[in-house]
mmCIF file of C-alpha atoms in Angstrom:
data_model
loop_
_atom_site.group_PDB
_atom_site.id
_atom_site.type_symbol
_atom_site.label_atom_id
_atom_site.label_comp_id
_atom_site.label_asym_id
_atom_site.label_seq_id
_atom_site.Cartn_x
_atom_site.Cartn_y
_atom_site.Cartn_z
ATOM 1 C CA MET L 5 162.211 1.309 -44.504
ATOM 2 C CA VAL L 6 165.375 3.247 -43.780
ATOM 3 C CA ALA L 7 168.460 2.306 -44.761
ATOM 4 C CA PRO L 8 171.273 1.145 -42.639
ATOM 5 C CA GLN L 9 173.903 3.735 -43.586
ATOM 6 C CA HIS L 10 171.062 6.582 -43.334
ATOM 7 C CA SER L 11 169.843 5.063 -39.471
ATOM 8 C CA LYS L 12 173.973 5.785 -38.991
ATOM 9 C CA ARG L 13 173.897 9.235 -39.798
ATOM 10 C CA LEU L 14 171.177 9.686 -38.231
ATOM 11 C CA ALA L 15 172.557 7.835 -35.022
ATOM 12 C CA ALA L 16 175.499 9.937 -35.327
ATOM 13 C CA ALA L 17 173.388 13.617 -35.963
ATOM 14 C CA ALA L 18 171.599 12.365 -32.388
ATOM 15 C CA ARG L 19 174.660 11.688 -30.877
ATOM 16 C CA ARG L 20 176.359 14.988 -31.774
ATOM 17 C CA ARG L 21 173.523 17.136 -30.403
ATOM 18 C CA GLN L 22 173.844 15.153 -27.070
ATOM 19 C CA ILE L 23 177.385 16.077 -26.473
ATOM 20 C CA LEU L 24 176.590 19.740 -27.386
ATOM 21 C CA GLY L 25 173.834 19.748 -25.473
ATOM 22 C CA VAL L 26 175.392 18.408 -22.167
ATOM 23 C CA ALA L 27 178.937 20.203 -22.919
ATOM 24 C CA ALA L 28 176.650 23.710 -23.130
ATOM 25 C CA ASP L 29 174.889 22.892 -19.627
ATOM 26 C CA LEU L 30 178.423 22.181 -17.988
ATOM 27 C CA PHE L 31 179.800 25.389 -19.361
ATOM 28 C CA THR L 32 177.141 27.354 -17.491
ATOM 29 C CA ALA L 33 176.680 25.174 -14.827
ATOM 30 C CA GLN L 34 180.853 25.275 -13.768
ATOM 31 C CA GLY L 35 181.997 27.949 -16.002
ATOM 32 C CA PHE L 36 183.546 26.706 -19.233
ATOM 33 C CA GLU L 37 187.610 25.961 -18.423
ATOM 34 C CA ALA L 38 186.614 23.878 -15.410
ATOM 35 C CA VAL L 39 185.101 21.484 -18.066
ATOM 36 C CA SER L 40 187.091 18.742 -19.414
ATOM 37 C CA MET L 41 186.112 16.112 -22.257
ATOM 38 C CA ALA L 42 186.108 13.395 -19.585
ATOM 39 C CA ASP L 43 183.474 15.162 -17.742
ATOM 40 C CA ILE L 44 181.185 15.379 -21.009
ATOM 41 C CA ALA L 45 181.800 11.638 -21.632
ATOM 42 C CA ARG L 46 181.108 10.899 -18.170
ATOM 43 C CA VAL L 47 177.794 12.796 -17.753
ATOM 44 C CA LEU L 48 176.664 10.576 -21.089
ATOM 45 C CA GLY L 49 177.847 8.111 -20.082
ATOM 46 C CA ILE L 50 180.079 6.692 -22.855
ATOM 47 C CA SER L 51 183.788 6.718 -23.135
ATOM 48 C CA ARG L 52 186.139 9.486 -23.796
ATOM 49 C CA PRO L 53 187.234 8.237 -27.515
ATOM 50 C CA ALA L 54 183.423 8.438 -28.562
ATOM 51 C CA VAL L 55 183.561 11.988 -27.818
ATOM 52 C CA TYR L 56 186.837 12.885 -29.194
ATOM 53 C CA SER L 57 185.248 11.203 -32.281
ATOM 54 C CA TYR L 58 183.220 14.176 -32.556
ATOM 55 C CA PHE L 59 185.579 16.776 -31.307
ATOM 56 C CA ALA L 60 188.887 17.472 -30.980
ATOM 57 C CA CYS L 61 188.840 19.271 -27.610
ATOM 58 C CA THR L 62 185.973 21.521 -25.507
ATOM 59 C CA GLU L 63 187.596 24.723 -27.474
ATOM 60 C CA ALA L 64 185.975 22.917 -30.706
ATOM 61 C CA VAL L 65 182.498 21.733 -28.728
ATOM 62 C CA LEU L 66 182.654 25.356 -27.542
ATOM 63 C CA GLY L 67 183.201 26.734 -31.266
ATOM 64 C CA ALA L 68 180.215 24.482 -32.630
ATOM 65 C CA LEU L 69 178.092 25.562 -29.739
ATOM 66 C CA LEU L 70 178.556 29.505 -29.910
ATOM 67 C CA GLU L 71 178.212 29.293 -34.387
ATOM 68 C CA GLU L 72 174.945 27.380 -33.938
ATOM 69 C CA HIS L 73 173.976 29.740 -30.979
ATOM 70 C CA LEU L 74 174.947 32.997 -32.418
ATOM 71 C CA GLY L 75 173.619 31.806 -35.972
ATOM 72 C CA LEU L 76 170.188 31.994 -34.474
ATOM 73 C CA LEU L 77 170.669 35.084 -31.641
ATOM 74 C CA TRP L 78 171.597 37.160 -35.387
ATOM 75 C CA GLN L 79 168.630 36.182 -37.016
ATOM 76 C CA HIS L 80 166.553 37.483 -34.409
ATOM 77 C CA LEU L 81 168.719 40.791 -34.202
ATOM 78 C CA GLU L 82 168.503 41.464 -37.632
ATOM 79 C CA ALA L 83 164.775 41.384 -37.504
ATOM 80 C CA VAL L 84 164.797 44.338 -34.896
ATOM 81 C CA ILE L 85 167.656 46.174 -36.535
ATOM 82 C CA PRO L 86 166.298 48.342 -39.192
ATOM 83 C CA ALA L 87 167.692 47.661 -43.170
ATOM 84 C CA ARG L 88 170.301 49.408 -43.898
ATOM 85 C CA SER L 89 168.247 51.906 -46.147
ATOM 86 C CA SER L 90 166.771 53.687 -43.326
ATOM 87 C CA ALA L 91 167.114 57.280 -43.886
ATOM 88 C CA ASP L 92 167.273 58.038 -39.499
ATOM 89 C CA THR L 93 170.406 58.458 -38.134
ATOM 90 C CA ARG L 94 169.031 58.121 -34.465
ATOM 91 C CA PRO L 95 166.901 54.905 -33.297
ATOM 92 C CA ALA L 96 163.435 55.174 -32.723
ATOM 93 C CA PRO L 97 162.236 55.114 -29.275
ATOM 94 C CA GLY L 98 162.328 51.795 -27.750
ATOM 95 C CA PHE L 99 165.051 50.246 -30.090
ATOM 96 C CA TYR L 100 167.067 49.628 -27.537
ATOM 97 C CA ALA L 101 164.713 47.957 -25.206
ATOM 98 C CA ARG L 102 163.757 45.777 -28.559
ATOM 99 C CA LEU L 103 167.533 44.871 -28.994
ATOM 100 C CA PHE L 104 167.813 43.858 -24.536
ATOM 101 C CA THR L 105 164.602 41.994 -25.310
ATOM 102 C CA VAL L 106 165.909 39.753 -28.097
ATOM 103 C CA LEU L 107 169.012 38.910 -26.091
ATOM 104 C CA LEU L 108 167.141 38.031 -23.259
ATOM 105 C CA GLY L 109 164.956 35.811 -25.337
ATOM 106 C CA GLN L 110 168.028 33.734 -25.681
ATOM 107 C CA PRO L 111 169.408 33.192 -22.001
ATOM 108 C CA GLY L 112 171.185 30.063 -23.032
ATOM 109 C CA THR L 113 173.552 31.653 -25.187
ATOM 110 C CA LEU L 114 174.172 34.629 -22.903
ATOM 111 C CA LEU L 115 175.178 32.464 -20.446
ATOM 112 C CA LEU L 116 177.000 30.629 -22.522
ATOM 113 C CA LEU L 117 178.964 33.672 -24.130
ATOM 114 C CA TYR L 118 179.873 34.961 -20.067
ATOM 115 C CA SER L 119 180.653 31.287 -19.677
ATOM 116 C CA GLY L 120 184.494 31.573 -19.662
ATOM 117 C CA GLY L 121 187.226 33.665 -17.612
ATOM 118 C CA GLY L 122 190.246 32.882 -20.189
ATOM 119 C CA PRO L 123 191.350 35.190 -22.688
ATOM 120 C CA VAL L 124 190.521 33.315 -25.583
ATOM 121 C CA PHE L 125 187.003 33.422 -24.569
ATOM 122 C CA GLN L 126 187.044 36.711 -23.546
ATOM 123 C CA ALA L 127 187.992 37.358 -27.444
ATOM 124 C CA ARG L 128 185.037 35.157 -28.593
ATOM 125 C CA ARG L 129 182.690 37.199 -27.035
ATOM 126 C CA ASN L 130 184.477 40.528 -27.915
ATOM 127 C CA ALA L 131 184.245 39.548 -31.314
ATOM 128 C CA PHE L 132 180.535 39.233 -30.712
ATOM 129 C CA LEU L 133 180.193 42.423 -29.047
ATOM 130 C CA THR L 134 182.527 44.327 -32.084
ATOM 131 C CA GLU L 135 180.028 42.704 -34.537
ATOM 132 C CA LEU L 136 177.150 44.148 -33.265
ATOM 133 C CA GLU L 137 179.134 47.740 -33.037
ATOM 134 C CA ARG L 138 179.712 47.150 -36.457
ATOM 135 C CA ARG L 139 176.024 46.569 -37.395
ATOM 136 C CA LEU L 140 174.709 49.433 -35.511
ATOM 137 C CA ASP L 141 177.122 51.771 -36.606
ATOM 138 C CA LEU L 142 176.047 51.159 -40.470
ATOM 139 C CA GLN L 143 172.550 51.957 -39.486
ATOM 140 C CA PHE L 144 173.165 54.676 -37.628
ATOM 141 C CA PRO L 145 176.351 56.296 -39.354
ATOM 142 C CA GLY L 146 175.885 59.568 -37.228
ATOM 143 C CA ALA L 147 175.714 57.630 -33.974
ATOM 144 C CA GLY L 148 179.165 56.759 -33.772
ATOM 145 C CA ARG L 149 181.114 60.017 -33.870
ATOM 146 C CA ARG L 150 182.463 60.090 -30.518
ATOM 147 C CA PRO L 151 185.503 57.264 -29.574
ATOM 148 C CA TYR L 152 183.939 54.439 -28.155
ATOM 149 C CA GLN L 153 180.510 55.302 -28.488
ATOM 150 C CA MET L 154 178.844 52.288 -29.922
ATOM 151 C CA SER L 155 181.749 50.151 -27.750
ATOM 152 C CA VAL L 156 179.540 51.899 -24.553
ATOM 153 C CA VAL L 157 176.469 51.038 -25.603
ATOM 154 C CA THR L 158 177.355 47.437 -26.653
ATOM 155 C CA GLN L 159 179.073 46.776 -23.638
ATOM 156 C CA LEU L 160 176.029 47.501 -21.927
ATOM 157 C CA LEU L 161 173.654 45.878 -23.769
ATOM 158 C CA GLY L 162 175.521 42.758 -23.383
ATOM 159 C CA SER L 163 176.498 42.637 -19.480
ATOM 160 C CA LEU L 164 172.983 43.900 -18.638
ATOM 161 C CA ALA L 165 171.475 41.143 -20.965
ATOM 162 C CA PHE L 166 173.862 39.033 -18.819
ATOM 163 C CA PHE L 167 172.943 40.183 -15.773
ATOM 164 C CA ALA L 168 169.180 39.774 -16.320
ATOM 165 C CA VAL L 169 169.763 36.375 -17.487
ATOM 166 C CA GLN L 170 172.126 35.102 -14.529
ATOM 167 C CA GLN L 171 169.722 37.102 -11.597
ATOM 168 C CA ARG L 172 166.634 35.644 -13.491
ATOM 169 C CA LEU L 173 165.035 39.096 -12.732
ATOM 170 C CA PRO L 174 161.340 38.647 -13.045
ATOM 171 C CA ASP L 175 161.089 42.414 -13.689
ATOM 172 C CA ALA L 176 163.445 42.760 -16.480
ATOM 173 C CA HIS L 177 161.118 44.663 -18.790
ATOM 174 C CA LEU L 178 161.322 47.419 -16.309
ATOM 175 C CA LEU L 179 165.523 46.898 -16.863
ATOM 176 C CA ALA L 180 164.462 47.374 -20.601
ATOM 177 C CA GLU L 181 162.876 50.531 -19.945
ATOM 178 C CA THR L 182 165.372 51.685 -18.196
ATOM 179 C CA LEU L 183 167.998 51.400 -20.798
ATOM 180 C CA ASP L 184 166.272 52.239 -23.279
ATOM 181 C CA LEU L 185 165.841 56.170 -21.696
ATOM 182 C CA PHE L 186 168.975 55.874 -20.415
ATOM 183 C CA THR L 187 170.783 54.710 -23.343
ATOM 184 C CA ARG L 188 168.818 57.803 -25.384
ATOM 185 C CA GLY L 189 169.591 60.259 -23.045
ATOM 186 C CA GLY L 190 173.183 59.186 -23.363
ATOM 187 C CA MET L 191 173.397 59.200 -27.143
ATOM 188 C CA ALA L 192 171.410 62.480 -27.380
ATOM 189 C CA GLU L 193 174.205 63.979 -24.756
ATOM 190 C CA LEU L 194 176.796 62.598 -27.135
ATOM 191 C CA ALA L 195 175.404 64.527 -30.068
ATOM 192 C CA ARG L 196 175.230 67.504 -28.321
ATOM 193 C CA ALA L 197 178.512 67.622 -26.742
ATOM 194 C CA GLU L 198 181.388 68.731 -28.897
ATOM 195 C CA PRO L 199 183.532 66.496 -31.353
ATOM 196 C CA VAL L 200 186.641 65.493 -30.473
ATOM 197 C CA LEU L 201 189.570 67.002 -32.800
ATOM 198 C CA LYS L 202 191.024 64.101 -34.475
ATOM 199 C CA VAL L 203 194.310 66.263 -35.993
ATOM 200 C CA SER L 204 196.734 67.786 -33.393
ATOM 201 C CA VAL L 205 196.726 71.017 -33.894
ATOM 202 C CA THR L 206 200.309 72.806 -33.894
ATOM 203 C CA MET M 24 220.155 39.375 15.378
ATOM 204 C CA VAL M 25 216.281 37.754 13.851
ATOM 205 C CA ALA M 26 215.589 34.641 15.957
ATOM 206 C CA PRO M 27 214.146 31.427 14.607
ATOM 207 C CA GLN M 28 210.980 31.951 15.413
ATOM 208 C CA HIS M 29 210.930 35.606 13.965
ATOM 209 C CA SER M 30 212.559 34.413 10.334
ATOM 210 C CA LYS M 31 209.828 31.562 10.054
ATOM 211 C CA ARG M 32 207.323 33.883 10.446
ATOM 212 C CA LEU M 33 208.625 35.967 7.690
ATOM 213 C CA ALA M 34 209.487 32.793 5.604
ATOM 214 C CA ALA M 35 205.890 32.092 6.015
ATOM 215 C CA ALA M 36 204.263 35.151 4.868
ATOM 216 C CA ALA M 37 206.770 35.544 1.855
ATOM 217 C CA ARG M 38 205.795 32.232 0.853
ATOM 218 C CA ARG M 39 202.308 32.796 0.785
ATOM 219 C CA ARG M 40 202.767 36.003 -1.176
ATOM 220 C CA GLN M 41 205.066 34.287 -3.888
ATOM 221 C CA ILE M 42 201.489 31.507 -3.980
ATOM 222 C CA LEU M 43 199.081 34.523 -3.857
ATOM 223 C CA GLY M 44 201.450 36.406 -7.176
ATOM 224 C CA VAL M 45 201.382 33.235 -9.126
ATOM 225 C CA ALA M 46 197.854 32.085 -8.548
ATOM 226 C CA ALA M 47 196.951 36.003 -9.766
ATOM 227 C CA ASP M 48 198.806 35.235 -13.096
ATOM 228 C CA LEU M 49 197.575 32.036 -13.434
ATOM 229 C CA PHE M 50 193.736 33.311 -13.177
ATOM 230 C CA THR M 51 193.918 35.943 -15.225
ATOM 231 C CA ALA M 52 196.345 34.176 -18.250
ATOM 232 C CA GLN M 53 193.639 30.973 -18.311
ATOM 233 C CA GLY M 54 190.755 31.713 -16.461
ATOM 234 C CA PHE M 55 190.055 31.141 -12.805
ATOM 235 C CA GLU M 56 188.635 27.832 -13.077
ATOM 236 C CA ALA M 57 191.238 26.141 -15.649
ATOM 237 C CA VAL M 58 193.763 26.470 -12.521
ATOM 238 C CA SER M 59 194.441 23.726 -10.163
ATOM 239 C CA MET M 60 196.508 23.720 -6.858
ATOM 240 C CA ALA M 61 198.487 21.383 -8.835
ATOM 241 C CA ASP M 62 199.533 24.187 -11.003
ATOM 242 C CA ILE M 63 200.749 26.582 -8.843
ATOM 243 C CA ALA M 64 202.883 24.166 -7.427
ATOM 244 C CA ARG M 65 204.647 23.433 -10.553
ATOM 245 C CA VAL M 66 205.073 26.789 -11.318
ATOM 246 C CA LEU M 67 206.190 27.979 -7.856
ATOM 247 C CA GLY M 68 208.623 24.403 -7.740
ATOM 248 C CA ILE M 69 207.257 23.518 -4.457
ATOM 249 C CA SER M 70 205.000 20.296 -3.533
ATOM 250 C CA ARG M 71 201.579 20.485 -3.397
ATOM 251 C CA PRO M 72 201.112 19.758 -0.120
ATOM 252 C CA ALA M 73 203.436 22.560 0.395
ATOM 253 C CA VAL M 74 200.342 25.046 -1.156
ATOM 254 C CA TYR M 75 197.854 23.176 0.473
ATOM 255 C CA SER M 76 199.398 23.881 3.982
ATOM 256 C CA TYR M 77 198.535 27.706 2.629
ATOM 257 C CA PHE M 78 195.080 27.180 1.362
ATOM 258 C CA ALA M 79 192.877 24.738 1.489
ATOM 259 C CA CYS M 80 191.336 24.994 -2.558
ATOM 260 C CA THR M 81 191.718 26.910 -5.035
ATOM 261 C CA GLU M 82 188.348 29.289 -4.285
ATOM 262 C CA ALA M 83 190.337 29.939 -1.029
ATOM 263 C CA VAL M 84 193.624 31.161 -2.790
ATOM 264 C CA LEU M 85 190.692 33.539 -4.724
ATOM 265 C CA GLY M 86 189.168 34.898 -1.736
ATOM 266 C CA ALA M 87 192.599 35.913 -0.052
ATOM 267 C CA LEU M 88 193.287 37.758 -3.322
ATOM 268 C CA LEU M 89 190.177 39.540 -4.141
ATOM 269 C CA GLU M 90 189.930 40.784 -0.204
ATOM 270 C CA GLU M 91 193.111 42.212 -0.707
ATOM 271 C CA HIS M 92 192.771 44.042 -4.686
ATOM 272 C CA LEU M 93 189.291 44.950 -3.379
ATOM 273 C CA GLY M 94 190.420 46.514 -0.310
ATOM 274 C CA LEU M 95 192.573 48.458 -1.913
ATOM 275 C CA LEU M 96 190.264 49.573 -4.771
ATOM 276 C CA TRP M 97 187.812 50.710 -2.218
ATOM 277 C CA GLN M 98 190.363 52.968 -0.296
ATOM 278 C CA HIS M 99 190.552 54.625 -3.851
ATOM 279 C CA LEU M 100 187.106 54.453 -4.538
ATOM 280 C CA GLU M 101 186.262 56.020 -1.376
ATOM 281 C CA ALA M 102 188.492 59.040 -2.413
ATOM 282 C CA VAL M 103 186.266 59.839 -5.753
ATOM 283 C CA ILE M 104 182.876 59.254 -3.998
ATOM 284 C CA PRO M 105 181.913 62.367 -1.794
ATOM 285 C CA ALA M 106 181.346 62.183 1.844
ATOM 286 C CA ARG M 107 177.566 61.261 2.626
ATOM 287 C CA SER M 108 177.208 65.154 4.134
ATOM 288 C CA SER M 109 177.184 66.501 0.030
ATOM 289 C CA ALA M 110 173.934 68.468 -0.098
ATOM 290 C CA ASP M 111 173.844 67.711 -3.996
ATOM 291 C CA THR M 112 171.725 64.836 -5.604
ATOM 292 C CA ARG M 113 173.367 64.792 -8.972
ATOM 293 C CA PRO M 114 177.017 64.104 -9.563
ATOM 294 C CA ALA M 115 179.710 66.615 -10.597
ATOM 295 C CA PRO M 116 180.690 66.748 -14.209
ATOM 296 C CA GLY M 117 183.562 64.134 -14.301
ATOM 297 C CA PHE M 118 182.416 62.156 -11.471
ATOM 298 C CA TYR M 119 181.945 58.959 -13.791
ATOM 299 C CA ALA M 120 185.121 59.735 -15.655
ATOM 300 C CA ARG M 121 186.793 59.701 -12.219
ATOM 301 C CA LEU M 122 185.683 56.631 -10.762
ATOM 302 C CA PHE M 123 186.184 54.607 -14.286
ATOM 303 C CA THR M 124 189.887 56.001 -14.038
ATOM 304 C CA VAL M 125 190.295 54.615 -10.252
ATOM 305 C CA LEU M 126 189.041 51.279 -11.690
ATOM 306 C CA LEU M 127 191.336 51.793 -15.157
ATOM 307 C CA GLY M 128 194.166 52.571 -12.395
ATOM 308 C CA GLN M 129 194.008 48.996 -10.900
ATOM 309 C CA PRO M 130 194.230 46.688 -13.896
ATOM 310 C CA GLY M 131 194.930 43.298 -11.835
ATOM 311 C CA THR M 132 192.288 43.561 -9.573
ATOM 312 C CA LEU M 133 189.773 43.925 -12.687
ATOM 313 C CA LEU M 134 191.746 40.945 -14.647
ATOM 314 C CA LEU M 135 190.985 39.066 -11.535
ATOM 315 C CA LEU M 136 187.469 39.933 -11.285
ATOM 316 C CA TYR M 137 186.869 38.812 -14.388
ATOM 317 C CA SER M 138 189.033 35.886 -15.001
ATOM 318 C CA GLY M 139 186.209 33.329 -14.036
ATOM 319 C CA GLY M 140 183.333 32.075 -15.997
ATOM 320 C CA GLY M 141 181.124 29.926 -13.058
ATOM 321 C CA PRO M 142 178.282 30.791 -11.168
ATOM 322 C CA VAL M 143 180.149 31.196 -7.742
ATOM 323 C CA PHE M 144 182.856 34.069 -9.071
ATOM 324 C CA GLN M 145 179.903 35.333 -11.252
ATOM 325 C CA ALA M 146 178.608 35.902 -7.974
ATOM 326 C CA ARG M 147 181.925 37.623 -6.592
ATOM 327 C CA ARG M 148 181.507 40.124 -9.153
ATOM 328 C CA ASN M 149 178.193 40.630 -8.715
ATOM 329 C CA ALA M 150 179.037 41.617 -4.938
ATOM 330 C CA PHE M 151 181.314 44.000 -5.672
ATOM 331 C CA LEU M 152 179.139 45.667 -8.098
ATOM 332 C CA THR M 153 176.146 45.583 -5.638
ATOM 333 C CA GLU M 154 178.394 47.364 -3.049
ATOM 334 C CA LEU M 155 178.901 49.869 -5.214
ATOM 335 C CA GLU M 156 175.786 50.625 -6.226
ATOM 336 C CA ARG M 157 174.817 50.835 -2.544
ATOM 337 C CA ARG M 158 177.532 53.520 -2.123
ATOM 338 C CA LEU M 159 176.864 55.703 -5.010
ATOM 339 C CA ASP M 160 172.665 55.000 -4.046
ATOM 340 C CA LEU M 161 174.157 56.119 -0.495
ATOM 341 C CA GLN M 162 175.496 59.939 -2.135
ATOM 342 C CA PHE M 163 173.558 60.724 -4.396
ATOM 343 C CA PRO M 164 169.781 59.366 -3.151
ATOM 344 C CA GLY M 165 167.710 61.085 -5.839
ATOM 345 C CA ALA M 166 169.833 59.328 -8.428
ATOM 346 C CA GLY M 167 168.213 55.565 -8.031
ATOM 347 C CA ARG M 168 164.620 56.712 -8.422
ATOM 348 C CA ARG M 169 163.898 54.480 -11.667
ATOM 349 C CA PRO M 170 164.211 50.370 -10.931
ATOM 350 C CA TYR M 171 167.618 49.180 -12.307
ATOM 351 C CA GLN M 172 169.134 52.662 -12.651
ATOM 352 C CA MET M 173 171.958 52.294 -10.878
ATOM 353 C CA SER M 174 172.615 48.603 -11.828
ATOM 354 C CA VAL M 175 172.820 50.110 -15.408
ATOM 355 C CA VAL M 176 175.440 52.678 -14.028
ATOM 356 C CA THR M 177 177.481 49.775 -12.060
ATOM 357 C CA GLN M 178 177.534 46.973 -14.416
ATOM 358 C CA LEU M 179 178.370 49.837 -17.805
ATOM 359 C CA LEU M 180 181.417 51.183 -15.287
ATOM 360 C CA GLY M 181 182.376 47.656 -14.282
ATOM 361 C CA SER M 182 182.555 45.892 -17.975
ATOM 362 C CA LEU M 183 184.228 48.762 -19.771
ATOM 363 C CA ALA M 184 186.770 49.741 -17.472
ATOM 364 C CA PHE M 185 187.567 45.580 -18.212
ATOM 365 C CA PHE M 186 187.020 45.859 -21.728
ATOM 366 C CA ALA M 187 189.726 48.887 -21.316
ATOM 367 C CA VAL M 188 191.928 46.976 -19.225
ATOM 368 C CA GLN M 189 191.787 43.925 -21.220
ATOM 369 C CA GLN M 190 192.223 45.341 -24.815
ATOM 370 C CA ARG M 191 194.790 47.349 -23.530
ATOM 371 C CA LEU M 192 193.428 50.321 -24.773
ATOM 372 C CA PRO M 193 196.402 53.445 -25.250
ATOM 373 C CA ASP M 194 193.684 55.797 -25.336
ATOM 374 C CA ALA M 195 191.367 55.176 -22.690
ATOM 375 C CA HIS M 196 190.853 58.648 -21.001
ATOM 376 C CA LEU M 197 188.780 59.357 -24.855
ATOM 377 C CA LEU M 198 186.637 56.484 -23.820
ATOM 378 C CA ALA M 199 186.782 57.857 -19.665
ATOM 379 C CA GLU M 200 185.338 61.318 -21.559
ATOM 380 C CA THR M 201 182.549 59.467 -23.834
ATOM 381 C CA LEU M 202 181.255 57.355 -20.805
ATOM 382 C CA ASP M 203 180.878 60.464 -18.264
ATOM 383 C CA LEU M 204 178.896 62.332 -20.899
ATOM 384 C CA PHE M 205 176.519 59.536 -22.026
ATOM 385 C CA THR M 206 175.885 58.336 -18.509
ATOM 386 C CA ARG M 207 175.427 62.281 -17.290
ATOM 387 C CA GLY M 208 172.658 62.458 -20.125
ATOM 388 C CA GLY M 209 171.041 58.962 -19.555
ATOM 389 C CA MET M 210 170.886 59.898 -16.012
ATOM 390 C CA ALA M 211 169.455 62.938 -16.712
ATOM 391 C CA GLU M 212 167.129 61.850 -19.018
ATOM 392 C CA LEU M 213 165.984 59.175 -16.788
ATOM 393 C CA ALA M 214 165.146 62.291 -14.087
ATOM 394 C CA ARG M 215 163.068 63.894 -16.761
ATOM 395 C CA ALA M 216 160.934 60.726 -17.569
ATOM 396 C CA GLU M 217 158.087 59.850 -15.804
ATOM 397 C CA PRO M 218 158.328 57.860 -12.568
ATOM 398 C CA VAL M 219 157.723 54.067 -12.485
ATOM 399 C CA LEU M 220 154.674 53.610 -10.517
ATOM 400 C CA LYS M 221 155.291 51.297 -7.420
ATOM 401 C CA VAL M 222 151.676 50.859 -6.271
ATOM 402 C CA SER M 223 149.123 49.228 -8.352
ATOM 403 C CA VAL M 224 145.902 51.705 -8.808
ATOM 404 C CA THR M 225 142.655 49.492 -8.237
#
């Protein structure tokens, strides 16, 4: 038999989950900034105060959603990014296609990550891409030699993955192949180019 | 002496310009979907009906802003994209850096183009990138051979230019160089790779 206290907690957890689900749908359908706490309450058929008892504002709802979604995404990404002990300084063929495919495997997360337009929202997206950049740099230390080299790769991955998900490309595997060849060619060209001098010569 | 009718038209044109200026600032500061017609009226210190007498909704304001901004951006881009008669099928060194620098030269346009998160807004941004893709394809017909090859280039250009403007990178010229080398290397690799078969063999 379930104790009343326990079933209350269950009900609260289920309600919180409902709020997050509805909010994610609204954010991606209308753009994050277009959605109010009242909109979320209306879709769920509950009062506004009921929604406020779970979250202080839509930014807090977004924070909880992104924490959950990105936590899962990192688990999948970590399975693809090799362990730190790797002696290679250059990713194996197909590496960028695999990274891209992992991103495509979490369409809801991508739609959420690109659903807002305000600067605070942009900062959240950049935080994710910067973390991806940091982890790729750690794995392939030789690869980040040129200024912004890894920013180029992560911005390309992020924007193309969003593009593929948003456009529902039926042949995204072809885009993955093109992206992989393109990125490997680009990285090889940067490795061949003269390094940029970091000190000024007087 | 200025006729009353003429000065009225002048005043109307000036007011319209004020509305567009304030709206552009609000859209990029808060995210497009966060801004209402009432917000625009409030900042200008005029009534809501006064704003509505110029535009039916914020989408109409955005439409007018983008038409103006993108018209100017295309003029600058056309100066960089070579004439159609060009016999080269591959862009000259520095071409992508120049394209990128033109984009960076219009920071307000980029901030506007990335200020919204809703699907309608995303569609507008994609329309711009698709048109850029089409024009690049026209100039360098051999370059678009691989599926999504030019989408990779335009998504990379767009997202990196927005990144540089939004982060106010002080050394964006280094990013331009990296981007140019990277893109040329990527395109060369795609040209070397086996073409994808477009017909199925039975």
